[in-house]
PDB file of N, CA and C in Angstrom:
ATOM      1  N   UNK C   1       9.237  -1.571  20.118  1.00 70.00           N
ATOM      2  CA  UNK C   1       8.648  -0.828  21.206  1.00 70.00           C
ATOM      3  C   UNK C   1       7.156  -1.112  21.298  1.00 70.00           C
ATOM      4  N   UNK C   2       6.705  -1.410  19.699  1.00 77.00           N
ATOM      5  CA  UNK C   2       4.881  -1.125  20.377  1.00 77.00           C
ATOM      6  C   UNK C   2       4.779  -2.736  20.739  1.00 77.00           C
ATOM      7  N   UNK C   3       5.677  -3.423  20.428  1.00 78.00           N
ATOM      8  CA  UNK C   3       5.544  -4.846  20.734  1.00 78.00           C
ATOM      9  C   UNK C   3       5.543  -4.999  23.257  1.00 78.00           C
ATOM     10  N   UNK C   4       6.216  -4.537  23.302  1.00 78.00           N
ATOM     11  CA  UNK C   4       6.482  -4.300  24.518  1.00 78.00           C
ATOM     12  C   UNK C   4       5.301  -3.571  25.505  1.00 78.00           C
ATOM     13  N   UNK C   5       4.985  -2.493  24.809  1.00 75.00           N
ATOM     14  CA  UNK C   5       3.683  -1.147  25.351  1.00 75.00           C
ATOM     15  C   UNK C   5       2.325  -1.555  25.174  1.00 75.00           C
ATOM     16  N   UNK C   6       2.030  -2.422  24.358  1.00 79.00           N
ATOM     17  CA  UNK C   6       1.210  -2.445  23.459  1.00 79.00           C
ATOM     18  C   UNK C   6       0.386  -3.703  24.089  1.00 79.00           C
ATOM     19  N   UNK C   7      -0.968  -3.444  24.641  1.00 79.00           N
ATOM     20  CA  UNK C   7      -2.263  -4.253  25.082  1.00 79.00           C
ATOM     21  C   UNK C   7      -3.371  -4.188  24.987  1.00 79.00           C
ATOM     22  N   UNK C   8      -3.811  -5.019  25.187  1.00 84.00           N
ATOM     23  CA  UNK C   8      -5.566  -5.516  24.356  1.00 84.00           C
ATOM     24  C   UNK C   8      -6.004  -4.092  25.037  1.00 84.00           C
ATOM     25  N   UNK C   9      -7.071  -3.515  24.668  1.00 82.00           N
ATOM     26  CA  UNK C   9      -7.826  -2.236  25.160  1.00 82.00           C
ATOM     27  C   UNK C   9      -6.631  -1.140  25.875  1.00 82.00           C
ATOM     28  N   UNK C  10      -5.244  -0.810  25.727  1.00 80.00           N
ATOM     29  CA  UNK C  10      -4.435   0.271  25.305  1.00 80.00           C
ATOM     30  C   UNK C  10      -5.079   1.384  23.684  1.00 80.00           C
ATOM     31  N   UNK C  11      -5.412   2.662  24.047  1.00 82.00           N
ATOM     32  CA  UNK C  11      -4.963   3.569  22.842  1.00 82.00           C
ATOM     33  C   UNK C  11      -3.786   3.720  22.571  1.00 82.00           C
ATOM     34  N   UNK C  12      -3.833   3.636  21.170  1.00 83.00           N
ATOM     35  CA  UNK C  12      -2.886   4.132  20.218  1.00 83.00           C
ATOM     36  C   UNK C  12      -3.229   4.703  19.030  1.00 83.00           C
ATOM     37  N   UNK C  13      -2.593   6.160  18.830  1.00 86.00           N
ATOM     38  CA  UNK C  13      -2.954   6.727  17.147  1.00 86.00           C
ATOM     39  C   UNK C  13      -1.659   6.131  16.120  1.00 86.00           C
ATOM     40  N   UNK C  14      -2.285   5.177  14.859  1.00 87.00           N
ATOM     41  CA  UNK C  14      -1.132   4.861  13.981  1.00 87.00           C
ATOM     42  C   UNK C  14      -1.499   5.231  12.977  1.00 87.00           C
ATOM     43  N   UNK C  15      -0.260   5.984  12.211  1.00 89.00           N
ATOM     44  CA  UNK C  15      -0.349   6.783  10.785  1.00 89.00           C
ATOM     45  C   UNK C  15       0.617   5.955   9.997  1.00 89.00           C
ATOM     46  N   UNK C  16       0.099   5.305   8.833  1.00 89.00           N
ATOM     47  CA  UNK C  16       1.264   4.831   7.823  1.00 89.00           C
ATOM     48  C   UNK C  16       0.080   4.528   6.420  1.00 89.00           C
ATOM     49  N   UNK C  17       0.575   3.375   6.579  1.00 92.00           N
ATOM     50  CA  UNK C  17      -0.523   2.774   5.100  1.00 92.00           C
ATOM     51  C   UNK C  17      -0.895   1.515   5.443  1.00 92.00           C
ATOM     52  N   UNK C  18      -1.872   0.623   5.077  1.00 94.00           N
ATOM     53  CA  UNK C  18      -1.793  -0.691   4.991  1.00 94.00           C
ATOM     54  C   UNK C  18      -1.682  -1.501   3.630  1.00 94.00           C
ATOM     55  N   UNK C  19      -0.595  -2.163   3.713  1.00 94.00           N
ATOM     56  CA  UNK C  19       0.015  -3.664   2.717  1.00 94.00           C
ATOM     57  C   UNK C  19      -0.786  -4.434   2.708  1.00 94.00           C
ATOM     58  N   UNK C  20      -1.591  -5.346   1.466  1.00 96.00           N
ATOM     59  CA  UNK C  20      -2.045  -6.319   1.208  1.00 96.00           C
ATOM     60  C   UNK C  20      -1.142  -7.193   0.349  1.00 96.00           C
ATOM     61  N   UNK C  21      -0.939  -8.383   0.499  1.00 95.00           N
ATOM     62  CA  UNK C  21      -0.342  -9.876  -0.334  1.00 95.00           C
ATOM     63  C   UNK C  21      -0.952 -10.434  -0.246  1.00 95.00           C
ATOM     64  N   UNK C  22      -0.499 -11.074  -1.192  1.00 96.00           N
ATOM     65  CA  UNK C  22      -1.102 -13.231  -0.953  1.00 96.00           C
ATOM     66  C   UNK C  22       0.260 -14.088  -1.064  1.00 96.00           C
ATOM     67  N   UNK C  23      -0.078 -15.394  -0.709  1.00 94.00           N
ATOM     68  CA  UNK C  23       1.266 -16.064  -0.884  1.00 94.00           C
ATOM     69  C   UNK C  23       0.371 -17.511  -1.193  1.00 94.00           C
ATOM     70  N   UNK C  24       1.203 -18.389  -1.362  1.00 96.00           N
ATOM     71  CA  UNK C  24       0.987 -19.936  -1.304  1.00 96.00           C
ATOM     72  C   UNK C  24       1.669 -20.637  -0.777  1.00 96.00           C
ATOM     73  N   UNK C  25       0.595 -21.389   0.549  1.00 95.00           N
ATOM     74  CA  UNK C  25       1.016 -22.253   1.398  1.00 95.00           C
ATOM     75  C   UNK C  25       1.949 -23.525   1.037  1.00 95.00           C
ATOM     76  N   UNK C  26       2.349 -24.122   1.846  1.00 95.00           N
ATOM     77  CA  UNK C  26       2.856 -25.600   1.995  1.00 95.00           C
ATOM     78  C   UNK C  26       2.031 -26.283   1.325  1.00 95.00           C
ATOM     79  N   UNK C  27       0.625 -26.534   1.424  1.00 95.00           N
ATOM     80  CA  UNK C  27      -0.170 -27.003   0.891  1.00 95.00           C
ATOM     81  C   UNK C  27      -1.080 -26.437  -0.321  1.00 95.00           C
ATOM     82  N   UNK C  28      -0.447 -25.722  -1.102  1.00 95.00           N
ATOM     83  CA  UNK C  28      -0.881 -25.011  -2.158  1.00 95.00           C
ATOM     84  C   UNK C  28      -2.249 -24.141  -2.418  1.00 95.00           C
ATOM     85  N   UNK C  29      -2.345 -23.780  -0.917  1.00 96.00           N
ATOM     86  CA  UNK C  29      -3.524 -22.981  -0.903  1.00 96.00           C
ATOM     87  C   UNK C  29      -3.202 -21.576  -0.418  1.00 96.00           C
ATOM     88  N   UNK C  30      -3.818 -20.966  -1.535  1.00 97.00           N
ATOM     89  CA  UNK C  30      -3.256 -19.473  -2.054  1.00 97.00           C
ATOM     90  C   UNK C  30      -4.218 -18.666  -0.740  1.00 97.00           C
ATOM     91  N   UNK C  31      -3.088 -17.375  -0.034  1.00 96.00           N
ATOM     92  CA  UNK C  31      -3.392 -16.925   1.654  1.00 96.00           C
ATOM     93  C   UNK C  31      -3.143 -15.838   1.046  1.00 96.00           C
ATOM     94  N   UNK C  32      -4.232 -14.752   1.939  1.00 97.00           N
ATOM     95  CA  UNK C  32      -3.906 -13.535   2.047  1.00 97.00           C
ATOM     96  C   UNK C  32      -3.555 -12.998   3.559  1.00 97.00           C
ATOM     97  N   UNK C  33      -2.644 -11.535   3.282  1.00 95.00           N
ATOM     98  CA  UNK C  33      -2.137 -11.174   4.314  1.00 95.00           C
ATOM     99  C   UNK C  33      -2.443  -9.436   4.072  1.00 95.00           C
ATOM    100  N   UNK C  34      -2.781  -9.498   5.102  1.00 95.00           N
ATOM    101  CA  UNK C  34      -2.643  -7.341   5.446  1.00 95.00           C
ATOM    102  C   UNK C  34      -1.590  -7.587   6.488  1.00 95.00           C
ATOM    103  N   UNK C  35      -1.258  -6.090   6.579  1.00 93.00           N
ATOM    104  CA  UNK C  35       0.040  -5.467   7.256  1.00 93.00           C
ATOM    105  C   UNK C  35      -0.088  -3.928   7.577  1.00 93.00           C
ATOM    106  N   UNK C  36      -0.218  -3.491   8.616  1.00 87.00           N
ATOM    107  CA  UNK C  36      -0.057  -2.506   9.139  1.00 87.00           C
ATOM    108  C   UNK C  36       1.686  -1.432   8.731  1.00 87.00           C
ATOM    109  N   UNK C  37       1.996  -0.800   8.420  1.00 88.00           N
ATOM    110  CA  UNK C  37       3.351  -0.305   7.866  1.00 88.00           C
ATOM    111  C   UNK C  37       3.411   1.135   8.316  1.00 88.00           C
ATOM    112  N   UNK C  38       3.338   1.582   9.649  1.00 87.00           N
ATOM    113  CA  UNK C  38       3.277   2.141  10.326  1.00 87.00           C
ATOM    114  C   UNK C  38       5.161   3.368   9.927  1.00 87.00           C
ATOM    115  N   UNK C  39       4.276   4.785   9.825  1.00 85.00           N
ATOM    116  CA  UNK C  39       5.897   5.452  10.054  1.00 85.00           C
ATOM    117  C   UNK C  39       5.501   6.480  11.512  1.00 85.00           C
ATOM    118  N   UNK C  40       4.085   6.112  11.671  1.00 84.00           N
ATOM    119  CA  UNK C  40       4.133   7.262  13.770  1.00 84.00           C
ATOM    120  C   UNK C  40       3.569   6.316  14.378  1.00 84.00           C
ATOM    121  N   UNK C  41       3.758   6.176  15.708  1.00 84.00           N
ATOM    122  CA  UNK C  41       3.339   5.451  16.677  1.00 84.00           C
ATOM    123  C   UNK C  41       2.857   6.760  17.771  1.00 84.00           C
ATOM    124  N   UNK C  42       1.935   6.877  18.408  1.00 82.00           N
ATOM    125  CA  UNK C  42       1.569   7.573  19.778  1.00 82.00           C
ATOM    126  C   UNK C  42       1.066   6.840  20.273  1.00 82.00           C
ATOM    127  N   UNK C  43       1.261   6.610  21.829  1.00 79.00           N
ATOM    128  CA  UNK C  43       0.546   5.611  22.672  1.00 79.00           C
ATOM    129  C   UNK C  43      -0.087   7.170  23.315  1.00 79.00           C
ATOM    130  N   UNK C  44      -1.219   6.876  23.451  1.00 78.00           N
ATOM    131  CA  UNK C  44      -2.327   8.001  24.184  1.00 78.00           C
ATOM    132  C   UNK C  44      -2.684   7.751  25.731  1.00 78.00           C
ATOM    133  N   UNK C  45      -2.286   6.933  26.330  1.00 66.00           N
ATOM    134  CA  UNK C  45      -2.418   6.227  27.704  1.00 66.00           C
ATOM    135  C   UNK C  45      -1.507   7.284  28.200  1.00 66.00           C
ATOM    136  N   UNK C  46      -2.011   7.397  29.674  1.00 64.00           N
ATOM    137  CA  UNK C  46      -1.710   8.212  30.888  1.00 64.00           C
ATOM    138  C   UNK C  46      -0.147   7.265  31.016  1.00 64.00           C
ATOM    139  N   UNK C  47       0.738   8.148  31.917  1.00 60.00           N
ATOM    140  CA  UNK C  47       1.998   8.368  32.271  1.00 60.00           C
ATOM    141  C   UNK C  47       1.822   7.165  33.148  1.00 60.00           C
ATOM    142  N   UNK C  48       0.510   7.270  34.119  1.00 62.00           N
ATOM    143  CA  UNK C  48      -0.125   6.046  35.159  1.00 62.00           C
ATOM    144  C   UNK C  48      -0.276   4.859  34.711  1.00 62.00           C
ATOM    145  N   UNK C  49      -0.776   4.772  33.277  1.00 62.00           N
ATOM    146  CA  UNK C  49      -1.259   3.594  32.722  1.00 62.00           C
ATOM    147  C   UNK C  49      -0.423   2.959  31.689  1.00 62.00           C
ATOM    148  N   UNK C  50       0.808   3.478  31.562  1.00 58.00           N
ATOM    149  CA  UNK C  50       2.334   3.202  30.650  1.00 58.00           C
ATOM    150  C   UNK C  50       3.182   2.205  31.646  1.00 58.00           C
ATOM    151  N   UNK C  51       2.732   2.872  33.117  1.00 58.00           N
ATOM    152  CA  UNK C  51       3.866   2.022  33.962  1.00 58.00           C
ATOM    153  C   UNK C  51       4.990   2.691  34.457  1.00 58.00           C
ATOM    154  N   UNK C  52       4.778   4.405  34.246  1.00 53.00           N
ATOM    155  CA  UNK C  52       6.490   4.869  34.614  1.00 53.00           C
ATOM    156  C   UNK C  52       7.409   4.823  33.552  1.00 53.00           C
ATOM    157  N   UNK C  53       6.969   4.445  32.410  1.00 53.00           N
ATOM    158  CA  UNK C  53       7.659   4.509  31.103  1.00 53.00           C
ATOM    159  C   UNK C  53       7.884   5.744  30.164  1.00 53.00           C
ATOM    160  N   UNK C  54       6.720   6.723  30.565  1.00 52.00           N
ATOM    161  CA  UNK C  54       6.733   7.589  29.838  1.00 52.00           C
ATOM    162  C   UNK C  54       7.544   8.369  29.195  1.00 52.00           C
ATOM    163  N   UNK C  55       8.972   9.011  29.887  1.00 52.00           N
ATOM    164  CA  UNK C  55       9.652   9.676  29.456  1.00 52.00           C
ATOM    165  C   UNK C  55      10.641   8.760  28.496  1.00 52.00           C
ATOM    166  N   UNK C  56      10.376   7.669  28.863  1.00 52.00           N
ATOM    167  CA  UNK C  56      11.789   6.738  27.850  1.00 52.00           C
ATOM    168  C   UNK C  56      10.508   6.555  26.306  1.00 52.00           C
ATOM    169  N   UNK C  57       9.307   6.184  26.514  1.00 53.00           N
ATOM    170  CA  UNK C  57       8.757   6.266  25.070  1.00 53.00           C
ATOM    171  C   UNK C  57       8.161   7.605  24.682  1.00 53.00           C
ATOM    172  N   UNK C  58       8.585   8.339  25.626  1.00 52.00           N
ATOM    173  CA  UNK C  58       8.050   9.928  24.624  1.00 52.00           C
ATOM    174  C   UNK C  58       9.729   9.941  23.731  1.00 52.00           C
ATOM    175  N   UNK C  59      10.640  10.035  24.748  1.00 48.00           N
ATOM    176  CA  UNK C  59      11.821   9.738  23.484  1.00 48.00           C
ATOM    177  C   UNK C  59      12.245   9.219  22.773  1.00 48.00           C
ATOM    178  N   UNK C  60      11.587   7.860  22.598  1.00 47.00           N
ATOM    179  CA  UNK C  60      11.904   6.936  21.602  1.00 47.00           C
ATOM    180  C   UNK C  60      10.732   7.868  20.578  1.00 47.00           C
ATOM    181  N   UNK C  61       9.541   8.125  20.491  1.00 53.00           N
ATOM    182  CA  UNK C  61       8.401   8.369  19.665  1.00 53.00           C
ATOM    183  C   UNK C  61       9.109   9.784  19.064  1.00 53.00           C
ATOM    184  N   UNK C  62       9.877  10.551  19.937  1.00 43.00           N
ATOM    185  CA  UNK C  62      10.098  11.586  18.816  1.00 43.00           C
ATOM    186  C   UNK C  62      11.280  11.635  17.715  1.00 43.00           C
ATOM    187  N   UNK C  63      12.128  10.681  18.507  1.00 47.00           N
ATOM    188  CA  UNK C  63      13.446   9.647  17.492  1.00 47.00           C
ATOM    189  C   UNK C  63      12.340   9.263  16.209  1.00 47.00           C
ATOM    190  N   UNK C  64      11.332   8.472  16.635  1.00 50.00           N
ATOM    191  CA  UNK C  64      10.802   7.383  15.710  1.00 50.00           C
ATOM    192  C   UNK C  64      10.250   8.809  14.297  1.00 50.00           C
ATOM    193  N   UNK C  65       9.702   9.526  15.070  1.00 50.00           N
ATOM    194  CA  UNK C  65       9.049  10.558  14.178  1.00 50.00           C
ATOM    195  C   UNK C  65       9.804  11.577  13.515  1.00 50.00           C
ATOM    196  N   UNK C  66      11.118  12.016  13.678  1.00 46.00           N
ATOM    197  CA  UNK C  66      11.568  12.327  13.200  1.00 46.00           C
ATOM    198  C   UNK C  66      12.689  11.811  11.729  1.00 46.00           C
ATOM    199  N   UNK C  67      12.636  10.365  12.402  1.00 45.00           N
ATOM    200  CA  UNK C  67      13.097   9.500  11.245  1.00 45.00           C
ATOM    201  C   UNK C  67      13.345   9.580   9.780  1.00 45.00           C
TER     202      UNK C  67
END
């Protein structure tokens, strides 16, 4: 969903934790990675500025939050 909703200068409040790794490339050069690990999503954008979506992601967000 936030893949879909979700644009450059859109609000959103996200509550989870953030993941740090490292791995090693193809070419043996050792990479780090963060990760967002999100368990709430709220998109804070107007009903206007969603697109008419609103009522289908207010119900997905309280599915998601109740999880």
């Amino acid at each position: 969903v936030c893949k879909a909703y979700l644009r450059k200068g859109r609000q959103v409040y996200v509550e989870g934790r953030l993941h740090h790794g490292s791995y090693t490339d193809k070419d043996g050069q050792r990479r780090f990675s963060s990760e967002i690990v999100s368990h709430a999503v709220v998109f804070l954008a107007s009903p206007e500025e969603l697109g008419g979506i609103y009522d289908d992601l207010g119900a997905f967000t309280a599915r998601f939050l109740n999880s």
